[in-house]
Short mmCIF file of N, CA, C and O in Angstrom, two decimals:
data_model
loop_
_atom_site.label_atom_id
_atom_site.label_comp_id
_atom_site.label_asym_id
_atom_site.label_seq_id
_atom_site.Cartn_x
_atom_site.Cartn_y
_atom_site.Cartn_z
N VAL A 1 -4.81 -9.18 -26.47
CA VAL A 1 -5.30 -8.84 -24.89
C VAL A 1 -6.27 -9.78 -24.56
O VAL A 1 -5.85 -10.31 -23.27
N ILE A 2 -7.01 -10.57 -25.55
CA ILE A 2 -8.04 -11.41 -24.72
C ILE A 2 -7.35 -12.64 -24.35
O ILE A 2 -7.66 -13.05 -23.17
N ALA A 3 -6.78 -13.10 -25.46
CA ALA A 3 -5.71 -14.20 -25.20
C ALA A 3 -4.61 -14.29 -23.81
O ALA A 3 -5.00 -15.12 -22.84
N GLN A 4 -4.22 -13.14 -23.50
CA GLN A 4 -3.20 -13.02 -22.24
C GLN A 4 -4.14 -12.93 -21.19
O GLN A 4 -3.71 -13.54 -20.06
N GLY A 5 -5.07 -12.11 -21.33
CA GLY A 5 -6.08 -12.14 -20.04
C GLY A 5 -6.52 -13.46 -19.85
O GLY A 5 -6.53 -13.95 -18.28
N CYS A 6 -7.08 -14.52 -20.59
CA CYS A 6 -7.45 -15.55 -20.47
C CYS A 6 -6.11 -16.69 -20.00
O CYS A 6 -6.48 -17.38 -18.96
N HIS A 7 -4.90 -16.37 -20.23
CA HIS A 7 -3.86 -17.11 -19.82
C HIS A 7 -3.47 -16.78 -18.24
O HIS A 7 -3.29 -17.51 -17.42
N ALA A 8 -3.73 -15.21 -17.97
CA ALA A 8 -3.43 -14.97 -16.48
C ALA A 8 -4.50 -15.36 -15.86
O ALA A 8 -4.23 -15.78 -14.59
N SER A 9 -5.85 -15.46 -16.24
CA SER A 9 -6.91 -15.74 -15.25
C SER A 9 -7.00 -17.34 -15.18
O SER A 9 -7.14 -17.71 -13.98
N VAL A 10 -6.54 -18.41 -16.10
CA VAL A 10 -6.46 -19.66 -15.71
C VAL A 10 -5.12 -19.95 -14.86
O VAL A 10 -5.36 -20.86 -13.91
N ALA A 11 -4.15 -19.21 -15.05
CA ALA A 11 -2.91 -19.51 -14.30
C ALA A 11 -3.13 -19.02 -12.81
O ALA A 11 -2.77 -19.85 -12.09
N VAL A 12 -3.99 -17.86 -12.65
CA VAL A 12 -4.29 -17.74 -11.20
C VAL A 12 -4.97 -18.54 -10.52
O VAL A 12 -4.82 -18.81 -9.39
N MET A 13 -6.14 -18.91 -11.21
CA MET A 13 -7.03 -20.09 -10.55
C MET A 13 -6.05 -21.34 -10.16
O MET A 13 -6.42 -21.75 -9.30
N GLN A 14 -5.23 -21.93 -11.27
CA GLN A 14 -4.47 -23.13 -10.97
C GLN A 14 -3.66 -22.50 -9.93
O GLN A 14 -3.08 -23.41 -9.14
N LYS A 15 -2.84 -21.59 -9.76
CA LYS A 15 -1.84 -21.44 -8.78
C LYS A 15 -2.52 -21.19 -7.47
O LYS A 15 -1.61 -21.88 -6.47
N TYR A 16 -3.54 -20.82 -7.35
CA TYR A 16 -4.30 -20.49 -5.97
C TYR A 16 -5.36 -21.50 -5.92
O TYR A 16 -6.24 -21.15 -5.20
N ARG A 17 -5.67 -22.50 -6.76
CA ARG A 17 -6.44 -23.67 -6.24
C ARG A 17 -7.02 -24.18 -5.06
O ARG A 17 -8.09 -24.38 -4.92
N ASP A 18 -6.33 -23.86 -4.14
CA ASP A 18 -6.48 -24.43 -2.54
C ASP A 18 -6.85 -23.19 -1.91
O ASP A 18 -7.64 -23.29 -0.98
N ASP A 19 -7.01 -21.66 -2.38
CA ASP A 19 -7.49 -20.75 -1.83
C ASP A 19 -9.16 -20.86 -1.98
O ASP A 19 -9.78 -21.42 -2.56
N GLU A 20 -9.81 -20.68 -0.62
CA GLU A 20 -11.06 -20.88 -0.40
C GLU A 20 -11.88 -19.93 -1.26
O GLU A 20 -12.98 -20.12 -1.59
N ARG A 21 -11.50 -18.61 -1.67
CA ARG A 21 -12.10 -17.65 -2.80
C ARG A 21 -12.07 -18.55 -4.07
O ARG A 21 -13.31 -18.41 -4.58
N VAL A 22 -10.99 -18.97 -4.48
CA VAL A 22 -11.16 -19.86 -6.04
C VAL A 22 -12.08 -21.05 -5.66
O VAL A 22 -12.88 -21.21 -6.43
N LYS A 23 -12.13 -21.66 -4.48
CA LYS A 23 -13.06 -22.65 -4.45
C LYS A 23 -14.22 -22.44 -4.59
O LYS A 23 -15.29 -23.02 -5.40
N ALA A 24 -14.63 -21.56 -3.51
CA ALA A 24 -16.14 -21.00 -3.64
C ALA A 24 -16.77 -20.40 -5.13
O ALA A 24 -17.77 -20.67 -5.67
N TYR A 25 -15.63 -19.46 -5.91
CA TYR A 25 -15.63 -18.99 -7.19
C TYR A 25 -16.47 -20.28 -8.29
O TYR A 25 -17.17 -20.05 -8.88
N VAL A 26 -15.47 -21.26 -8.30
CA VAL A 26 -15.67 -22.24 -9.28
C VAL A 26 -16.72 -23.60 -9.07
O VAL A 26 -17.11 -23.99 -9.69
N ASP A 27 -17.15 -23.64 -7.73
CA ASP A 27 -18.42 -24.17 -7.24
C ASP A 27 -19.85 -23.50 -7.76
O ASP A 27 -20.43 -24.40 -7.90
N ASP A 28 -19.44 -22.24 -8.16
CA ASP A 28 -20.62 -21.86 -8.58
C ASP A 28 -20.79 -20.93 -9.82
O ASP A 28 -20.64 -19.90 -10.05
N ILE A 29 -20.57 -22.15 -10.92
CA ILE A 29 -19.84 -21.54 -12.34
C ILE A 29 -21.23 -20.73 -12.96
O ILE A 29 -20.73 -20.05 -13.88
N ASN A 30 -22.29 -20.58 -12.55
CA ASN A 30 -23.26 -20.07 -13.40
C ASN A 30 -23.28 -18.48 -12.61
O ASN A 30 -24.13 -17.88 -13.19
N SER A 31 -22.70 -18.33 -11.57
CA SER A 31 -22.81 -16.93 -11.10
C SER A 31 -21.18 -16.09 -11.42
O SER A 31 -21.13 -15.35 -10.43
N MET A 32 -20.52 -16.56 -12.13
CA MET A 32 -19.19 -16.22 -12.24
C MET A 32 -19.10 -14.65 -12.97
O MET A 32 -20.10 -14.51 -13.62
N HIS A 33 -18.38 -13.80 -12.10
CA HIS A 33 -18.29 -12.31 -12.52
C HIS A 33 -16.90 -11.93 -12.60
O HIS A 33 -16.12 -12.42 -11.77
N LYS A 34 -16.70 -11.33 -13.77
CA LYS A 34 -15.44 -10.70 -13.91
C LYS A 34 -15.40 -9.27 -14.21
O LYS A 34 -16.46 -8.99 -14.98
N VAL A 35 -14.56 -8.53 -13.81
CA VAL A 35 -14.24 -7.13 -14.34
C VAL A 35 -12.89 -6.87 -14.95
O VAL A 35 -12.10 -7.43 -14.52
N VAL A 36 -12.81 -6.40 -16.25
CA VAL A 36 -11.69 -6.28 -16.61
C VAL A 36 -11.22 -4.67 -16.91
O VAL A 36 -12.23 -3.84 -17.42
N LEU A 37 -10.06 -4.46 -16.31
CA LEU A 37 -9.69 -3.05 -16.18
C LEU A 37 -8.55 -2.81 -17.16
O LEU A 37 -7.78 -3.87 -17.45
N GLU A 38 -8.12 -1.54 -17.25
CA GLU A 38 -6.99 -1.28 -18.15
C GLU A 38 -6.18 -0.21 -17.42
O GLU A 38 -6.40 0.49 -16.51
N THR A 39 -4.84 -0.21 -17.90
CA THR A 39 -3.94 0.59 -17.24
C THR A 39 -3.04 1.34 -18.54
O THR A 39 -3.30 0.60 -19.50
N LYS A 40 -2.18 2.40 -18.03
CA LYS A 40 -1.71 3.18 -19.33
C LYS A 40 -0.56 2.46 -19.73
O LYS A 40 -0.46 2.41 -20.79
N ASN A 41 0.41 1.81 -18.99
CA ASN A 41 1.44 1.03 -19.88
C ASN A 41 2.12 -0.13 -18.65
O ASN A 41 1.50 -0.55 -17.67
N GLU A 42 3.12 -0.45 -19.27
CA GLU A 42 3.84 -1.53 -18.44
C GLU A 42 4.28 -0.98 -16.97
O GLU A 42 3.94 -1.79 -16.03
N ALA A 43 4.75 0.24 -16.79
CA ALA A 43 5.32 0.69 -15.51
C ALA A 43 4.15 0.59 -14.40
O ALA A 43 3.97 0.34 -13.29
N SER A 44 3.04 1.19 -15.15
CA SER A 44 1.99 1.04 -13.97
C SER A 44 1.11 -0.32 -14.02
O SER A 44 0.78 -0.73 -12.74
N LEU A 45 1.24 -1.49 -14.86
CA LEU A 45 0.90 -2.58 -14.65
C LEU A 45 1.75 -3.01 -13.35
O LEU A 45 1.26 -4.04 -12.70
N LEU A 46 3.07 -2.94 -13.45
CA LEU A 46 3.95 -3.56 -12.66
C LEU A 46 3.77 -2.93 -11.13
O LEU A 46 3.92 -3.46 -9.86
N LYS A 47 3.13 -1.34 -11.32
CA LYS A 47 3.14 -0.91 -9.87
C LYS A 47 1.76 -1.53 -9.32
O LYS A 47 1.73 -1.54 -8.17
N MET A 48 1.03 -1.70 -10.11
CA MET A 48 -0.39 -2.62 -9.58
C MET A 48 -0.03 -3.92 -8.92
O MET A 48 -0.56 -4.27 -7.80
N ALA A 49 0.90 -4.65 -9.62
CA ALA A 49 1.31 -5.96 -9.08
C ALA A 49 2.09 -5.78 -7.56
O ALA A 49 1.65 -6.35 -6.73
N GLU A 50 2.74 -4.52 -7.55
CA GLU A 50 3.20 -4.38 -6.30
C GLU A 50 2.16 -4.02 -5.40
O GLU A 50 2.24 -4.37 -4.04
N ASN A 51 1.33 -3.11 -5.57
CA ASN A 51 0.07 -2.86 -4.84
C ASN A 51 -0.61 -3.75 -4.26
O ASN A 51 -1.09 -4.30 -2.99
N LEU A 52 -0.93 -4.94 -5.31
CA LEU A 52 -1.77 -6.33 -4.94
C LEU A 52 -0.71 -7.04 -3.79
O LEU A 52 -1.41 -7.46 -2.88
N LYS A 53 0.51 -6.94 -4.18
CA LYS A 53 1.39 -7.82 -3.24
C LYS A 53 1.39 -7.36 -1.74
O LYS A 53 1.36 -7.86 -0.85
N GLN A 54 1.56 -5.98 -1.64
CA GLN A 54 1.39 -5.31 -0.45
C GLN A 54 0.33 -5.36 0.33
O GLN A 54 0.10 -5.10 1.58
N ASN A 55 -0.60 -5.43 -0.69
CA ASN A 55 -2.19 -5.76 0.18
C ASN A 55 -2.54 -7.16 0.43
O ASN A 55 -3.79 -7.56 0.61
N ASN A 56 -1.51 -8.33 -0.13
CA ASN A 56 -1.98 -9.59 0.46
C ASN A 56 -2.84 -9.97 -0.48
O ASN A 56 -3.59 -11.16 -0.01
N ILE A 57 -3.14 -9.75 -1.80
CA ILE A 57 -4.01 -10.06 -2.79
C ILE A 57 -3.40 -10.94 -3.69
O ILE A 57 -2.52 -10.47 -4.32
N PRO A 58 -3.61 -12.29 -3.60
CA PRO A 58 -2.92 -13.01 -4.64
C PRO A 58 -3.26 -12.93 -5.93
O PRO A 58 -4.47 -12.54 -6.31
N TYR A 59 -2.38 -12.81 -6.89
CA TYR A 59 -2.43 -12.32 -8.43
C TYR A 59 -1.56 -13.31 -9.25
O TYR A 59 -0.50 -13.86 -8.77
N TYR A 60 -1.59 -13.04 -10.62
CA TYR A 60 -0.69 -13.68 -11.30
C TYR A 60 -0.16 -12.78 -12.38
O TYR A 60 -1.25 -12.28 -13.11
N LEU A 61 0.81 -12.41 -12.48
CA LEU A 61 1.36 -11.52 -13.47
C LEU A 61 1.62 -12.28 -15.01
O LEU A 61 2.62 -13.05 -14.73
N TRP A 62 1.09 -12.26 -15.92
CA TRP A 62 1.20 -12.75 -17.18
C TRP A 62 2.16 -11.97 -17.87
O TRP A 62 2.41 -11.18 -18.26
N THR A 63 3.52 -12.78 -18.18
CA THR A 63 4.52 -12.18 -19.26
C THR A 63 4.59 -12.76 -20.31
O THR A 63 4.74 -14.18 -20.39
N GLU A 64 4.27 -12.31 -21.35
CA GLU A 64 4.39 -13.05 -22.75
C GLU A 64 5.80 -13.21 -23.34
O GLU A 64 6.68 -12.50 -23.16
N GLN A 65 5.75 -14.40 -23.54
CA GLN A 65 7.12 -15.12 -24.12
C GLN A 65 7.08 -15.32 -25.82
O GLN A 65 6.08 -15.46 -26.24
N PRO A 66 7.98 -15.26 -26.59
CA PRO A 66 9.38 -15.04 -25.88
C PRO A 66 10.12 -13.57 -25.81
O PRO A 66 10.83 -13.27 -25.49
N GLU A 67 8.93 -12.70 -25.87
CA GLU A 67 9.30 -11.17 -25.75
C GLU A 67 9.52 -10.95 -24.30
O GLU A 67 10.46 -9.74 -24.31
N ASN A 68 9.50 -11.55 -23.28
CA ASN A 68 9.45 -11.14 -21.90
C ASN A 68 8.82 -10.02 -21.47
O ASN A 68 9.55 -9.45 -20.82
N ILE A 69 7.65 -9.71 -21.86
CA ILE A 69 7.01 -8.50 -21.67
C ILE A 69 5.56 -8.63 -20.94
O ILE A 69 5.02 -9.52 -21.28
N PRO A 70 5.66 -8.28 -19.60
CA PRO A 70 4.37 -8.32 -18.77
C PRO A 70 3.27 -7.63 -19.34
O PRO A 70 3.57 -6.46 -19.86
N THR A 71 2.36 -8.23 -19.63
CA THR A 71 0.86 -7.62 -20.52
C THR A 71 -0.05 -7.60 -19.72
O THR A 71 -1.26 -6.93 -19.86
N CYS A 72 -0.44 -8.41 -18.81
CA CYS A 72 -1.42 -8.40 -17.87
C CYS A 72 -1.39 -9.23 -16.43
O CYS A 72 -0.57 -9.84 -16.36
N LEU A 73 -2.37 -9.05 -15.65
CA LEU A 73 -2.53 -9.75 -14.34
C LEU A 73 -3.81 -10.28 -14.27
O LEU A 73 -4.60 -9.50 -14.79
N ALA A 74 -4.10 -11.14 -13.31
CA ALA A 74 -5.04 -11.39 -12.97
C ALA A 74 -5.09 -11.83 -11.28
O ALA A 74 -4.36 -12.18 -10.96
N THR A 75 -6.36 -11.42 -10.49
CA THR A 75 -6.38 -11.50 -9.35
C THR A 75 -7.22 -13.07 -8.82
O THR A 75 -7.85 -13.41 -9.83
N VAL A 76 -7.03 -13.58 -7.63
CA VAL A 76 -8.04 -14.65 -7.32
C VAL A 76 -9.54 -13.96 -7.30
O VAL A 76 -9.38 -12.70 -7.26
N PRO A 77 -10.28 -14.61 -7.14
CA PRO A 77 -11.77 -13.74 -7.09
C PRO A 77 -11.73 -13.28 -5.60
O PRO A 77 -11.29 -13.57 -4.43
N VAL A 78 -11.92 -11.86 -5.80
CA VAL A 78 -12.09 -11.34 -4.44
C VAL A 78 -13.00 -9.95 -4.87
O VAL A 78 -13.42 -9.48 -6.08
N VAL A 79 -13.50 -9.60 -3.71
CA VAL A 79 -14.70 -8.49 -3.69
C VAL A 79 -14.10 -7.00 -3.55
O VAL A 79 -12.72 -7.17 -3.25
N ARG A 80 -14.72 -6.37 -4.29
CA ARG A 80 -14.02 -4.86 -4.65
C ARG A 80 -13.61 -4.39 -3.19
O ARG A 80 -12.36 -3.89 -3.13
N SER A 81 -14.24 -4.50 -2.24
CA SER A 81 -14.00 -3.86 -1.05
C SER A 81 -12.39 -4.28 -0.27
O SER A 81 -11.93 -3.56 0.28
N ASP A 82 -12.32 -5.34 -0.71
CA ASP A 82 -11.07 -6.00 -0.21
C ASP A 82 -9.83 -5.48 -0.93
O ASP A 82 -8.82 -5.75 -0.37
N LEU A 83 -10.28 -5.06 -2.19
CA LEU A 83 -8.77 -4.49 -3.16
C LEU A 83 -8.43 -3.12 -2.44
O LEU A 83 -7.14 -2.91 -2.56
N GLY A 84 -9.06 -2.18 -1.54
CA GLY A 84 -8.77 -1.11 -1.13
C GLY A 84 -8.38 -0.03 -2.27
O GLY A 84 -9.10 -0.30 -3.15
N ASP A 85 -7.16 0.20 -1.96
CA ASP A 85 -6.70 1.40 -3.35
C ASP A 85 -5.95 0.43 -4.31
O ASP A 85 -4.90 1.25 -5.14
N ALA A 86 -5.40 -0.77 -3.92
CA ALA A 86 -4.52 -1.62 -5.10
C ALA A 86 -4.53 -1.30 -6.46
O ALA A 86 -3.82 -1.19 -7.27
N LEU A 87 -6.09 -0.95 -6.94
CA LEU A 87 -6.25 -0.97 -8.52
C LEU A 87 -6.74 0.26 -8.86
O LEU A 87 -7.48 0.47 -9.76
N LYS A 88 -6.65 1.43 -7.82
CA LYS A 88 -7.30 2.63 -7.80
C LYS A 88 -7.14 3.43 -9.15
O LYS A 88 -7.82 4.20 -9.54
N LYS A 89 -5.63 3.22 -9.67
CA LYS A 89 -5.50 3.87 -11.14
C LYS A 89 -6.03 3.43 -12.39
O LYS A 89 -5.39 3.88 -13.21
N CYS A 90 -6.94 2.31 -12.18
CA CYS A 90 -7.29 1.49 -13.59
C CYS A 90 -8.42 2.13 -13.52
O CYS A 90 -9.47 2.62 -12.82
N SER A 91 -8.82 2.07 -14.99
CA SER A 91 -10.17 2.39 -15.36
C SER A 91 -10.72 0.78 -16.21
O SER A 91 -10.33 0.41 -16.41
N LEU A 92 -12.27 1.11 -16.20
CA LEU A 92 -12.87 -0.04 -16.79
C LEU A 92 -12.42 -0.12 -18.42
O LEU A 92 -12.78 1.11 -18.83
N MET A 93 -11.89 -1.28 -18.69
CA MET A 93 -11.64 -1.39 -20.21
C MET A 93 -13.24 -1.56 -20.96
O MET A 93 -13.84 -2.17 -20.69
N ARG A 94 -13.05 -0.80 -21.97
CA ARG A 94 -14.39 -0.76 -22.66
C ARG A 94 -14.11 -1.14 -24.13
O ARG A 94 -12.97 -0.73 -24.85
#
């Protein structure tokens, strides 16, 4: 899970490298903040991806290969208030 999260976070930063939120985030590397959330299953992960898409929040859905199984997603750096209800069904991963 950790490796897949790392893959997704690097992928979203590369894919959206010209986004102003990404630029600001990497310009201040000593203040980077991440939140890791969890969801119940693949169906709920895909639902979260759809919610993010509907809310125009850039994300990257990591699909593990060769199994072709979606395992995690990462968003561009975003403040919680901008997420709205997109990830409301998630809980903090402990």
